[in-house]
XYZ file of C-alpha atoms in Angstrom:
717
model
C -121.381 -31.691 40.990
C -124.592 -32.924 39.604
C -124.278 -30.985 36.483
C -121.302 -33.040 35.261
C -122.740 -35.826 36.082
C -125.860 -35.300 34.367
C -124.061 -34.004 30.872
C -121.241 -36.976 31.285
C -123.612 -39.844 31.206
C -124.931 -39.482 27.740
C -121.652 -38.828 26.129
C -120.163 -42.410 27.583
C -123.327 -43.779 26.561
C -123.269 -42.401 22.972
C -119.416 -43.462 23.262
C -120.283 -47.011 23.803
C -122.932 -47.297 21.489
C -120.413 -45.920 18.844
C -117.813 -47.727 20.010
C -120.410 -51.333 19.624
C -121.631 -50.208 15.988
C -117.971 -50.085 14.786
C -117.226 -53.400 16.203
C -120.455 -54.388 14.312
C -118.967 -53.099 10.901
C -115.928 -54.551 11.303
C -117.453 -58.253 11.995
C -120.047 -57.558 9.424
C -116.961 -56.438 6.899
C -115.129 -59.462 7.671
C -117.920 -61.491 7.200
C -118.313 -60.474 3.655
C -114.875 -60.356 2.635
C -115.538 -64.128 3.723
C -118.338 -64.526 1.469
C -116.513 -62.648 -1.358
C -113.588 -65.196 -1.605
C -116.242 -68.226 -1.065
C -118.366 -66.746 -4.060
C -115.170 -65.786 -6.312
C -113.365 -69.311 -5.826
C -117.082 -71.008 -6.520
C -118.032 -69.692 -9.528
C -114.233 -69.360 -11.284
C -113.895 -72.816 -10.051
C -117.143 -73.517 -12.268
C -116.511 -71.564 -15.208
C -112.435 -73.074 -15.370
C -114.259 -77.037 -15.065
C -116.411 -76.126 -17.722
C -113.658 -74.630 -19.767
C -111.954 -78.078 -19.175
C -114.790 -80.163 -19.772
C -114.749 -81.662 -16.645
C -117.474 -83.958 -16.566
C -118.718 -83.097 -12.930
C -117.940 -78.979 -12.399
C -120.513 -79.343 -9.532
C -117.555 -81.382 -7.457
C -115.052 -79.041 -8.301
C -117.417 -76.160 -6.851
C -118.465 -77.942 -3.957
C -114.689 -78.583 -3.006
C -114.345 -74.584 -2.912
C -117.323 -74.160 -0.400
C -115.704 -77.361 1.623
C -112.457 -75.899 1.875
C -112.655 -72.175 2.368
C -112.034 -70.768 5.849
C -111.488 -66.927 6.781
C -107.734 -67.433 7.274
C -105.641 -68.697 4.134
C -103.483 -70.853 6.246
C -106.575 -72.679 7.173
C -107.676 -72.783 3.560
C -104.034 -74.161 2.752
C -103.477 -76.788 5.760
C -107.382 -78.015 4.692
C -106.262 -78.246 0.811
C -103.012 -80.307 1.846
C -104.898 -82.620 3.799
C -108.054 -83.139 1.297
C -105.455 -83.731 -1.212
C -104.094 -86.833 0.764
C -107.480 -87.846 1.561
C -108.712 -88.030 -2.132
C -105.527 -89.557 -3.262
C -105.871 -92.792 -0.828
C -109.514 -92.604 -1.325
C -109.110 -93.039 -4.830
C -106.442 -95.896 -4.331
C -109.021 -97.599 -2.131
C -111.703 -97.466 -4.311
C -109.723 -98.570 -7.291
C -108.605 -101.487 -5.438
C -111.963 -102.617 -4.357
C -113.615 -102.178 -7.719
C -110.590 -104.299 -8.878
C -111.324 -107.038 -6.427
C -115.339 -106.838 -6.622
C -115.858 -105.695 -10.178
C -119.471 -107.431 -10.760
C -120.263 -108.553 -7.444
C -122.312 -105.873 -5.426
C -122.370 -107.768 -1.854
C -118.711 -108.158 -1.422
C -118.198 -104.864 -2.983
C -120.493 -103.453 -0.332
C -119.142 -104.797 2.730
C -115.530 -104.334 1.910
C -116.582 -100.760 1.211
C -118.356 -100.215 4.845
C -115.252 -101.798 6.127
C -113.047 -99.195 4.587
C -115.281 -96.219 5.356
C -115.896 -97.379 9.129
C -112.088 -97.610 9.059
C -111.258 -94.380 7.683
C -114.166 -92.827 10.403
C -112.429 -94.667 13.162
C -109.423 -92.997 12.079
C -110.531 -89.162 12.004
C -111.183 -89.857 15.777
C -107.675 -90.479 16.351
C -106.438 -87.121 15.183
C -106.964 -83.495 15.527
C -107.357 -80.656 13.253
C -107.124 -81.416 9.166
C -105.485 -84.601 10.036
C -108.550 -85.817 11.157
C -110.457 -84.677 7.690
C -108.318 -86.583 5.554
C -109.602 -89.665 7.219
C -113.101 -88.600 6.382
C -112.049 -87.600 3.190
C -110.394 -91.034 2.397
C -113.868 -92.452 3.217
C -115.901 -91.007 1.059
C -113.780 -90.073 -1.703
C -113.971 -93.962 -2.335
C -117.618 -93.961 -2.329
C -117.906 -91.059 -4.353
C -115.570 -92.814 -7.141
C -116.844 -96.592 -6.742
C -120.385 -96.385 -5.859
C -121.553 -94.490 -9.070
C -119.734 -97.172 -11.479
C -120.107 -100.412 -9.488
C -123.961 -101.400 -10.656
C -123.087 -99.898 -14.662
C -119.669 -99.985 -16.035
C -117.003 -101.340 -12.983
C -114.989 -100.249 -15.967
C -114.837 -96.934 -16.003
C -113.610 -96.858 -12.482
C -110.698 -95.367 -13.306
C -111.885 -92.499 -15.276
C -114.278 -92.031 -12.625
C -110.938 -91.991 -10.379
C -109.216 -89.325 -12.652
C -112.382 -87.223 -12.989
C -112.720 -86.545 -9.237
C -109.037 -86.437 -8.658
C -109.048 -83.674 -11.415
C -112.168 -81.877 -10.020
C -111.063 -81.560 -6.339
C -107.409 -80.202 -7.391
C -108.865 -77.603 -9.635
C -111.269 -76.731 -6.764
C -108.389 -76.682 -3.997
C -105.714 -74.567 -6.616
C -108.361 -72.205 -7.125
C -109.494 -71.294 -3.386
C -105.877 -71.450 -2.336
C -105.089 -68.860 -5.193
C -108.542 -66.346 -3.725
C -107.645 -66.875 -0.130
C -104.357 -66.211 -0.545
C -104.763 -63.025 -2.705
C -108.147 -61.458 -2.462
C -107.839 -59.716 0.906
C -106.298 -62.564 2.856
C -106.329 -63.059 6.373
C -103.142 -64.325 7.746
C -103.279 -67.189 10.391
C -100.063 -66.183 10.884
C -100.949 -62.999 12.803
C -102.836 -65.200 15.117
C -99.802 -67.083 16.287
C -97.907 -64.620 16.720
C -100.522 -62.908 19.043
C -100.721 -66.840 20.842
C -97.244 -66.660 21.317
C -96.829 -63.267 22.555
C -99.972 -63.621 24.975
C -98.960 -66.915 26.061
C -95.330 -65.246 27.196
C -96.638 -62.328 28.508
C -99.417 -64.290 30.819
C -97.148 -66.892 32.015
C -94.193 -64.248 33.336
C -97.362 -62.098 34.761
C -98.467 -64.837 36.562
C -94.850 -65.806 38.054
C -94.426 -62.733 39.072
C -97.560 -62.403 41.198
C -96.834 -65.299 42.399
C -93.582 -65.409 43.423
C -94.311 -61.815 45.209
C -97.425 -62.954 47.293
C -99.698 -66.156 47.641
C -101.785 -67.739 45.387
C -104.916 -69.876 46.485
C -104.922 -73.390 45.313
C -108.524 -72.566 43.065
C -106.450 -69.706 41.773
C -103.574 -72.096 40.641
C -106.076 -74.690 39.658
C -107.987 -72.478 36.920
C -104.492 -71.277 35.832
C -103.233 -74.719 35.153
C -106.412 -74.741 32.794
C -105.762 -72.010 31.144
C -101.966 -72.763 30.318
C -103.412 -76.309 29.181
C -105.256 -74.297 26.439
C -102.854 -72.160 25.756
C -100.181 -74.773 24.704
C -102.763 -76.909 22.926
C -103.947 -73.636 20.900
C -100.424 -72.454 20.238
C -99.769 -76.251 18.676
C -103.091 -76.130 16.891
C -101.692 -72.708 15.168
C -98.568 -73.876 14.500
C -99.283 -77.315 12.559
C -101.672 -75.654 10.193
C -99.885 -71.796 9.416
C -96.762 -74.053 8.277
C -99.091 -74.242 5.231
C -99.325 -70.633 4.764
C -95.949 -68.435 5.769
C -92.220 -70.046 4.776
C -90.941 -68.537 7.957
C -92.990 -70.101 9.915
C -92.203 -72.949 8.291
C -88.719 -72.520 9.049
C -89.158 -71.670 12.761
C -91.589 -74.837 13.213
C -88.887 -76.514 15.915
C -88.267 -73.724 17.279
C -91.917 -73.143 18.126
C -92.381 -76.633 19.305
C -89.478 -76.185 21.444
C -90.818 -72.858 22.978
C -94.149 -74.680 23.665
C -92.362 -77.730 25.284
C -90.332 -75.364 27.600
C -93.727 -73.406 28.650
C -95.516 -76.706 29.827
C -92.149 -77.896 31.354
C -91.770 -74.453 33.369
C -95.155 -74.312 34.213
C -95.570 -77.935 35.490
C -92.540 -76.888 38.016
C -93.610 -73.826 39.291
C -97.122 -75.241 40.280
C -95.208 -78.221 42.211
C -92.866 -75.180 43.789
C -95.870 -73.393 44.809
C -98.052 -76.619 46.179
C -94.783 -77.546 47.723
C -94.637 -74.039 49.654
C -98.107 -74.004 50.409
C -97.612 -77.293 52.148
C -95.113 -76.554 53.915
C -96.688 -73.270 55.318
C -99.324 -75.450 56.917
C -96.964 -77.443 58.909
C -96.292 -76.659 62.843
C -93.239 -74.963 62.211
C -93.265 -73.602 58.798
C -89.596 -72.687 59.021
C -88.720 -74.451 55.518
C -91.427 -72.495 53.942
C -90.289 -69.378 55.309
C -86.976 -69.888 54.279
C -87.911 -70.597 50.614
C -89.832 -67.890 50.305
C -86.721 -65.449 51.295
C -84.567 -67.824 48.623
C -86.798 -67.396 45.596
C -87.416 -63.372 46.248
C -84.927 -62.800 44.175
C -86.203 -64.168 41.215
C -89.612 -62.580 41.845
C -87.409 -59.000 41.874
C -85.886 -60.052 38.912
C -89.176 -60.647 37.032
C -90.581 -56.903 38.348
C -91.376 -53.694 35.965
C -93.069 -55.415 33.102
C -91.193 -58.434 32.505
C -92.913 -59.128 29.175
C -91.293 -55.830 27.563
C -87.940 -56.373 28.136
C -85.441 -57.798 25.809
C -85.736 -61.853 26.024
C -81.466 -61.674 26.224
C -81.743 -58.989 29.055
C -84.529 -60.781 31.451
C -82.784 -64.343 30.727
C -79.406 -62.889 31.813
C -81.378 -61.986 34.675
C -82.711 -65.180 35.458
C -79.262 -66.500 35.135
C -77.775 -64.323 37.551
C -80.236 -65.418 40.094
C -79.755 -68.738 39.362
C -76.260 -69.013 39.584
C -76.353 -67.352 43.070
C -78.819 -70.102 44.294
C -76.510 -72.790 45.814
C -74.334 -69.888 47.792
C -78.073 -68.239 49.074
C -79.381 -71.741 49.845
C -76.246 -72.936 52.066
C -76.464 -69.823 54.059
C -80.317 -70.030 54.567
C -79.564 -73.666 55.101
C -77.290 -73.500 57.969
C -79.974 -72.022 59.696
C -82.409 -74.383 60.087
C -81.755 -76.929 62.940
C -84.822 -79.395 62.369
C -83.646 -82.408 60.081
C -86.722 -82.789 58.423
C -87.116 -79.361 57.951
C -83.815 -79.049 56.561
C -84.493 -82.228 53.623
C -87.704 -80.159 52.958
C -86.112 -77.301 52.212
C -83.448 -78.941 49.940
C -86.483 -80.164 48.021
C -87.343 -76.861 47.372
C -83.984 -75.539 46.561
C -83.802 -77.970 44.374
C -87.306 -77.475 42.480
C -86.642 -73.801 42.858
C -82.912 -74.719 40.924
C -84.902 -76.575 37.944
C -87.421 -73.828 37.497
C -85.340 -70.997 36.777
C -83.461 -72.910 34.759
C -86.412 -73.859 32.713
C -87.966 -70.623 33.058
C -84.439 -69.112 31.379
C -84.595 -71.867 28.587
C -88.365 -70.809 28.211
C -87.319 -66.875 27.533
C -84.654 -67.521 25.637
C -86.574 -69.959 22.982
C -88.913 -66.582 22.941
C -85.712 -64.169 22.106
C -84.751 -67.124 19.357
C -88.400 -66.602 17.925
C -88.269 -62.825 18.330
C -84.791 -61.910 16.517
C -83.834 -64.695 14.415
C -84.297 -68.260 12.949
C -81.556 -70.179 14.980
C -80.302 -73.222 12.574
C -82.017 -76.336 13.464
C -78.696 -78.016 14.250
C -78.285 -78.628 17.827
C -81.959 -77.473 18.732
C -83.599 -80.988 20.334
C -85.907 -82.424 18.592
C -89.439 -82.782 20.292
C -93.024 -83.891 19.121
C -96.357 -82.766 20.194
C -97.688 -86.329 21.297
C -101.665 -86.309 21.598
C -103.831 -88.500 23.832
C -106.182 -91.128 21.927
C -108.635 -93.466 23.053
C -108.820 -96.033 20.799
C -112.038 -97.482 22.285
C -113.725 -94.378 21.400
C -112.465 -95.268 17.797
C -113.709 -98.631 17.736
C -117.337 -97.132 18.846
C -117.065 -95.054 15.550
C -115.584 -97.741 13.390
C -118.512 -100.031 14.657
C -121.670 -97.671 14.167
C -120.205 -96.177 10.584
C -119.341 -99.718 9.384
C -123.066 -101.012 10.389
C -124.746 -97.917 8.766
C -123.107 -98.389 5.744
C -124.074 -102.124 5.849
C -127.865 -101.525 6.568
C -128.067 -98.811 3.396
C -126.081 -101.179 1.425
C -128.334 -104.335 2.011
C -131.398 -101.784 1.454
C -129.553 -100.593 -1.829
C -129.441 -104.165 -2.880
C -132.707 -105.318 -2.110
C -134.699 -102.089 -3.389
C -132.373 -101.853 -6.312
C -133.285 -98.200 -6.088
C -131.126 -96.433 -8.783
C -130.646 -93.888 -6.372
C -129.426 -96.155 -3.788
C -125.789 -94.855 -4.276
C -126.721 -91.144 -3.523
C -127.882 -92.410 0.180
C -124.971 -94.097 1.009
C -122.446 -91.085 -0.022
C -124.533 -88.529 2.017
C -124.342 -91.106 4.902
C -120.655 -91.907 4.229
C -119.819 -88.055 4.189
C -121.780 -87.130 7.242
C -121.055 -90.062 9.130
C -117.402 -89.377 9.056
C -117.505 -85.546 9.712
C -119.351 -85.544 12.951
C -117.822 -88.953 14.115
C -115.677 -87.168 16.604
C -118.164 -84.263 17.904
C -120.255 -84.711 20.820
C -124.376 -84.672 20.231
C -123.908 -85.559 17.021
C -127.741 -86.766 16.324
C -128.229 -83.212 17.214
C -125.691 -81.643 14.649
C -126.700 -83.933 11.838
C -130.044 -82.651 12.068
C -129.216 -78.963 12.260
C -127.250 -79.885 8.935
C -130.161 -81.815 7.742
C -132.909 -78.471 8.533
C -130.563 -76.407 6.505
C -129.999 -79.306 4.025
C -133.833 -79.125 3.116
C -133.785 -75.370 3.051
C -131.202 -75.779 0.429
C -132.915 -78.470 -1.482
C -135.937 -76.021 -1.579
C -133.506 -72.771 -2.679
C -131.980 -75.319 -5.296
C -135.594 -76.207 -6.688
C -136.769 -72.578 -6.810
C -133.303 -71.516 -8.672
C -133.253 -74.513 -11.002
C -136.479 -74.656 -12.271
C -137.732 -70.781 -11.887
C -134.572 -69.007 -13.144
C -132.398 -71.020 -14.426
C -134.545 -72.181 -17.343
C -134.687 -69.026 -18.309
C -131.205 -67.704 -18.684
C -128.238 -69.191 -21.455
C -124.854 -68.669 -20.957
C -122.357 -68.739 -17.993
C -122.606 -64.884 -16.778
C -126.560 -65.923 -16.573
C -125.781 -68.855 -14.626
C -123.867 -66.717 -11.974
C -126.325 -63.985 -11.933
C -128.915 -66.321 -11.248
C -127.423 -68.744 -8.640
C -125.475 -65.947 -6.794
C -128.657 -64.708 -4.671
C -129.912 -68.316 -3.676
C -125.685 -69.047 -3.164
C -124.351 -66.218 -0.673
C -126.991 -67.019 2.057
C -124.988 -70.130 2.988
C -121.610 -68.710 3.480
C -122.962 -65.895 5.085
C -124.998 -68.195 7.641
C -121.651 -69.785 8.243
C -119.898 -66.615 9.817
C -123.029 -66.416 12.309
C -121.562 -69.077 15.395
C -125.271 -69.422 16.134
C -126.087 -70.589 12.557
C -123.026 -71.999 11.118
C -123.831 -75.746 11.176
C -127.036 -74.733 9.235
C -125.439 -72.427 6.683
C -123.195 -75.470 6.098
C -126.072 -77.573 5.492
C -127.666 -75.281 3.366
C -124.932 -74.452 1.022
C -124.241 -78.191 0.326
C -127.635 -78.757 -0.010
C -128.130 -76.088 -2.811
C -124.620 -77.380 -4.611
C -125.488 -80.714 -4.467
C -128.933 -80.658 -5.485
C -127.575 -78.199 -8.729
C -125.320 -80.352 -9.831
C -123.917 -78.011 -12.424
C -122.952 -79.309 -15.590
C -122.550 -78.066 -19.432
C -124.967 -78.271 -20.387
C -127.585 -77.907 -17.471
C -130.299 -81.134 -17.754
C -133.411 -79.970 -16.093
C -135.374 -82.815 -15.415
C -137.827 -82.544 -12.368
C -138.436 -86.402 -11.728
C -134.812 -87.006 -11.359
C -134.449 -83.910 -9.028
C -136.922 -85.071 -6.718
C -135.579 -88.580 -6.872
C -132.254 -86.843 -6.010
C -133.864 -84.728 -3.314
C -135.392 -87.300 -1.595
C -131.974 -89.725 -1.587
C -129.997 -86.969 -0.086
C -132.150 -86.465 2.805
C -132.752 -90.211 3.432
C -128.537 -90.607 3.446
C -128.459 -87.418 6.057
C -131.389 -89.028 7.921
C -129.652 -92.252 8.120
C -126.392 -90.591 9.343
C -128.662 -88.899 12.018
C -130.319 -92.170 13.397
C -126.885 -94.091 13.122
C -125.712 -91.268 15.413
C -128.912 -90.995 17.829
C -128.760 -95.463 18.073
C -124.707 -95.637 19.141
C -123.770 -92.139 19.901
C -120.548 -91.011 19.799
C -117.997 -91.086 22.890
C -116.823 -87.799 22.783
C -118.200 -85.941 25.800
C -119.985 -89.106 27.410
C -119.263 -89.762 31.020
C -118.081 -93.188 29.868
C -114.884 -91.679 27.364
C -114.488 -89.132 30.201
C -113.701 -92.110 32.747
C -111.726 -93.252 30.289
C -109.394 -90.131 29.715
C -109.332 -89.437 33.170
C -107.906 -93.137 34.002
C -105.423 -92.309 30.499
C -104.308 -89.360 32.427
C -103.600 -91.341 35.706
C -101.961 -93.835 34.062
C -99.341 -91.231 32.715
C -97.508 -91.646 36.163
C -96.940 -95.698 34.987
C -95.677 -93.924 31.571
C -93.473 -91.529 33.893
C -92.339 -94.718 35.753
C -91.263 -97.266 33.224
C -91.141 -95.684 29.751
C -87.763 -95.254 27.849
C -86.378 -91.942 29.098
C -85.577 -90.373 25.668
C -87.819 -87.540 24.762
C -89.991 -89.353 27.822
C -90.165 -85.721 29.663
C -91.897 -83.949 26.161
C -94.173 -87.159 25.431
C -95.593 -87.125 29.096
C -96.349 -82.999 29.066
C -98.286 -82.989 25.576
C -99.653 -86.008 26.222
C -100.885 -84.928 29.492
C -101.674 -81.169 28.189
C -104.079 -82.965 25.332
C -105.572 -85.391 27.927
C -106.802 -82.645 30.034
C -107.744 -80.287 27.208
C -110.116 -82.925 25.801
C -111.854 -83.844 28.997
C -112.367 -80.023 29.714
C -113.934 -79.200 26.632
C -116.555 -81.352 27.377
C -117.005 -80.728 31.403
C -119.022 -77.791 32.654
C -116.546 -75.466 34.257
C -116.637 -74.991 38.201
C -118.638 -78.170 38.627
C -117.400 -81.562 40.429
C -115.859 -83.202 37.454
C -113.916 -80.122 36.353
C -112.844 -79.590 40.044
C -111.544 -83.117 39.951
C -109.816 -83.076 37.028
C -108.195 -80.346 37.581
C -106.975 -81.868 41.128
C -105.665 -84.989 39.341
C -103.999 -83.463 36.525
C -101.865 -81.235 39.006
C -101.086 -84.436 40.941
C -100.144 -86.479 37.992
C -98.056 -83.914 36.346
C -96.388 -83.629 39.868
C -95.728 -86.946 40.450
C -94.734 -87.762 36.943
C -92.145 -84.736 36.333
C -90.386 -85.994 39.581
C -90.230 -89.596 38.880
C -88.866 -88.357 35.325
C -86.181 -86.547 36.945
C -85.356 -89.356 39.606
C -85.018 -91.880 36.846
C -82.987 -89.444 34.561
C -80.539 -88.546 37.730
C -80.078 -92.462 38.712
C -79.868 -93.275 34.778
C -76.856 -90.509 34.875
C -75.105 -92.223 38.255
C -76.095 -95.584 39.197
C -77.542 -96.018 42.709
C -76.433 -98.947 45.124
C -77.901 -102.115 44.487
C -80.036 -102.331 47.357
C -80.872 -98.346 47.416
C -82.061 -99.128 43.418
C -84.392 -102.260 44.182
C -86.212 -99.917 47.222
C -86.689 -96.801 44.311
C -87.740 -99.267 41.887
C -90.316 -100.346 43.965
C -91.504 -96.978 45.313
C -91.658 -96.009 41.552
C -93.780 -99.167 40.751
C -95.841 -98.743 43.924
C -96.677 -95.518 42.887
C -97.671 -96.168 39.111
C -100.203 -98.932 40.811
C -102.010 -96.414 42.749
C -102.408 -93.662 40.187
C -103.478 -96.529 37.921
C -106.201 -97.375 40.350
C -106.498 -95.124 43.106
C -107.551 -96.991 46.375
C -106.638 -96.631 50.461
C -104.592 -99.990 50.500
C -102.834 -98.864 46.798
C -101.938 -95.690 49.116
C -100.587 -97.469 52.095
C -98.358 -99.643 49.723
C -97.317 -96.716 47.993
C -96.515 -94.747 51.093
C -95.058 -97.725 52.923
C -92.525 -98.074 49.856
C -91.791 -94.349 49.383
C -90.874 -94.325 52.854
C -88.627 -97.449 52.902
C -86.830 -96.022 49.795
C -86.490 -92.512 51.713
C -84.676 -94.357 54.789
C -82.624 -96.485 52.456
C -81.552 -93.279 50.502
C -80.560 -91.536 54.266
C -78.448 -94.765 55.284
C -76.851 -95.106 51.952
C -72.882 -94.417 52.376
C -72.006 -96.014 49.030
C -73.010 -93.208 46.717
C -73.913 -90.552 49.232
C -74.174 -87.675 46.637
C -76.551 -89.527 44.111
C -78.533 -90.861 47.284
C -79.143 -87.350 48.693
C -80.409 -86.347 45.241
C -82.923 -89.133 45.271
C -84.121 -88.889 48.635
C -85.407 -85.080 47.477
C -87.368 -86.528 44.647
C -88.865 -89.219 47.045
C -89.666 -86.610 49.681
C -91.186 -84.283 46.973
C -93.741 -87.038 45.802
C -94.497 -88.368 49.449
C -95.439 -84.342 50.250
C -97.694 -84.649 47.868
C -99.001 -87.915 48.547
C -99.594 -87.033 52.099
C -101.389 -83.583 51.193
C -104.826 -83.879 52.885
C -106.049 -81.034 51.093
C -105.414 -82.319 47.653
C -106.956 -85.051 45.609
C -105.212 -87.730 47.883
C -107.556 -86.567 50.810
C -110.192 -89.790 50.203
C -107.132 -92.227 49.959
C -104.906 -91.245 52.868
C -104.737 -93.569 55.899
C -102.575 -92.070 59.004
C -101.385 -95.123 60.792
C -98.372 -95.178 63.498
C -95.977 -95.837 61.009
C -96.919 -93.060 58.414
C -97.427 -90.173 60.789
C -94.298 -88.542 60.081
C -94.724 -86.152 56.901
C -98.711 -86.272 57.171
C -100.069 -82.324 56.438
C -103.158 -81.779 58.392
C -105.779 -79.331 57.271
C -106.308 -77.330 60.399
């Protein structure tokens, strides 16, 4: 026995080492392939720009550095939005110079306002849509600032030249990333769809065949939010790379919305059963466990490996049998309150099984064919934005630009335009980043290293070279350091700063000009511009990640109940689901896992989802079949009281909501004019009230137990 152990251990160690070494080599290979694509794009663009006799080949070359990404889809997406930003920025530059061709002070004021507005717009969007706003701001600065004090009439030529240079860099980058050993983003999208589907079905199967603690459900909710956001982010980028993904875009949206709907319904069902199990006589809970067991059995045998059509048919068969099985179980429950609770659970189970079937069928459409878009519900993923954070970005960026503009006007420093330009770029790039001052400082350290490398390259090497081939050989050893550093997560920001510093200071032209005095003035202006951006972030930090913004986002999350209660019904469910997921994701991104803030967020997110979805379904039912006038008034009062409570939680607001829910429930029980719809309304109200009186939920601090409200309150004991 000991002999076997002693010989097995080295083998396992050797195998582990070899596996780790292979992983390292694989990672290094990916990194150097990325460096190869960036380098090819950079130097091919420079050669073409010189052949085309563009005035600033360095601008085209810098474009390739900015847009390059490991995956071709990201390059194409980034390039698309860069084109939009460049065109809009060029139009803004032409307009501002036309208004103030020889008036630098009003020109600087309007330009500062434009750049501030673009920085604010960047905070209201995600991914490369945000980048388009950044580009619109600093493209206007690139075009207008150099000509405003010398030759304002040349602004059109400057705009055409900048657009041409940027477009050249984008085209070359797109071609290289798509042809030279490309890494396809569509593979990531397919993996994301596959993993979301498999993980969700496995989670549902485990939950239906046993009991999950509340903590596990909360963590799973967070995981599902991340999955939904990640899939939407990938979808919005891969459509630029893959025609098939573009054709399936609507179906991907529907698949993701189906995922969010089914997961929310399942959470409501799970929490309802947990609450009922804590009652003195959990008859309804036991009956619900029996009722949903066939659904768990249908998901046995690795459901994610079954054909989607076959699995959907299983779920459909279970759903069709639910009414008869529910009626038989309902007949065995004698207590009226328990019977109502069972009916509430039956309705939730029926809704969940229908949404699960739709989700599985949407997966089948993605696997086998692209179904025609006709007849497919058009949905849209709505983001949750905070306009106060955008206003903060506007104020900070505008003030920074105004101060730098005033400094330029007073000193008349020829390099003042460069200072404003660098401050514009990084004020926009990091407008949405937490710890923006720290990030700008890291970029500055890399930027200074790039400037030093640029000095060595320009005055110690390039002065001895002639011809483009020797220029490439001279710049290459200095250049590849930057792209390689960007492949290291901890050094990526420094690598970005190094590369931009090197490329900006070399300012490759044809022919090259070697002027040490201009070099040092240029380098100093760029450092001052970056430093100004860092100081601006330090004095007025971005809202992202701050406790102030977190409180506002939590308030916005709770306010979704008001949206569910009062917004127009068409598209409301999709609007509610996507906005809820986005807000939760924004807060979680800047919250320490396992902290009190994180737990509070997850608890509120579950409460908002459960209540909001119940109100939306209640309103849909009422819209299909109107209520009696008296009952309609009581239901409206209950819905509005819930919206008030979630908007500003307090014990008094909870009491008002509880009182309104009880009054509406009593009216629904007593209604004889529209008994069928009244019964449906009662079940929705009952579901909401069971959540409101759950003292193991986020409602615990607000629950006030009076003689009138004791009925239905669930104790933790």
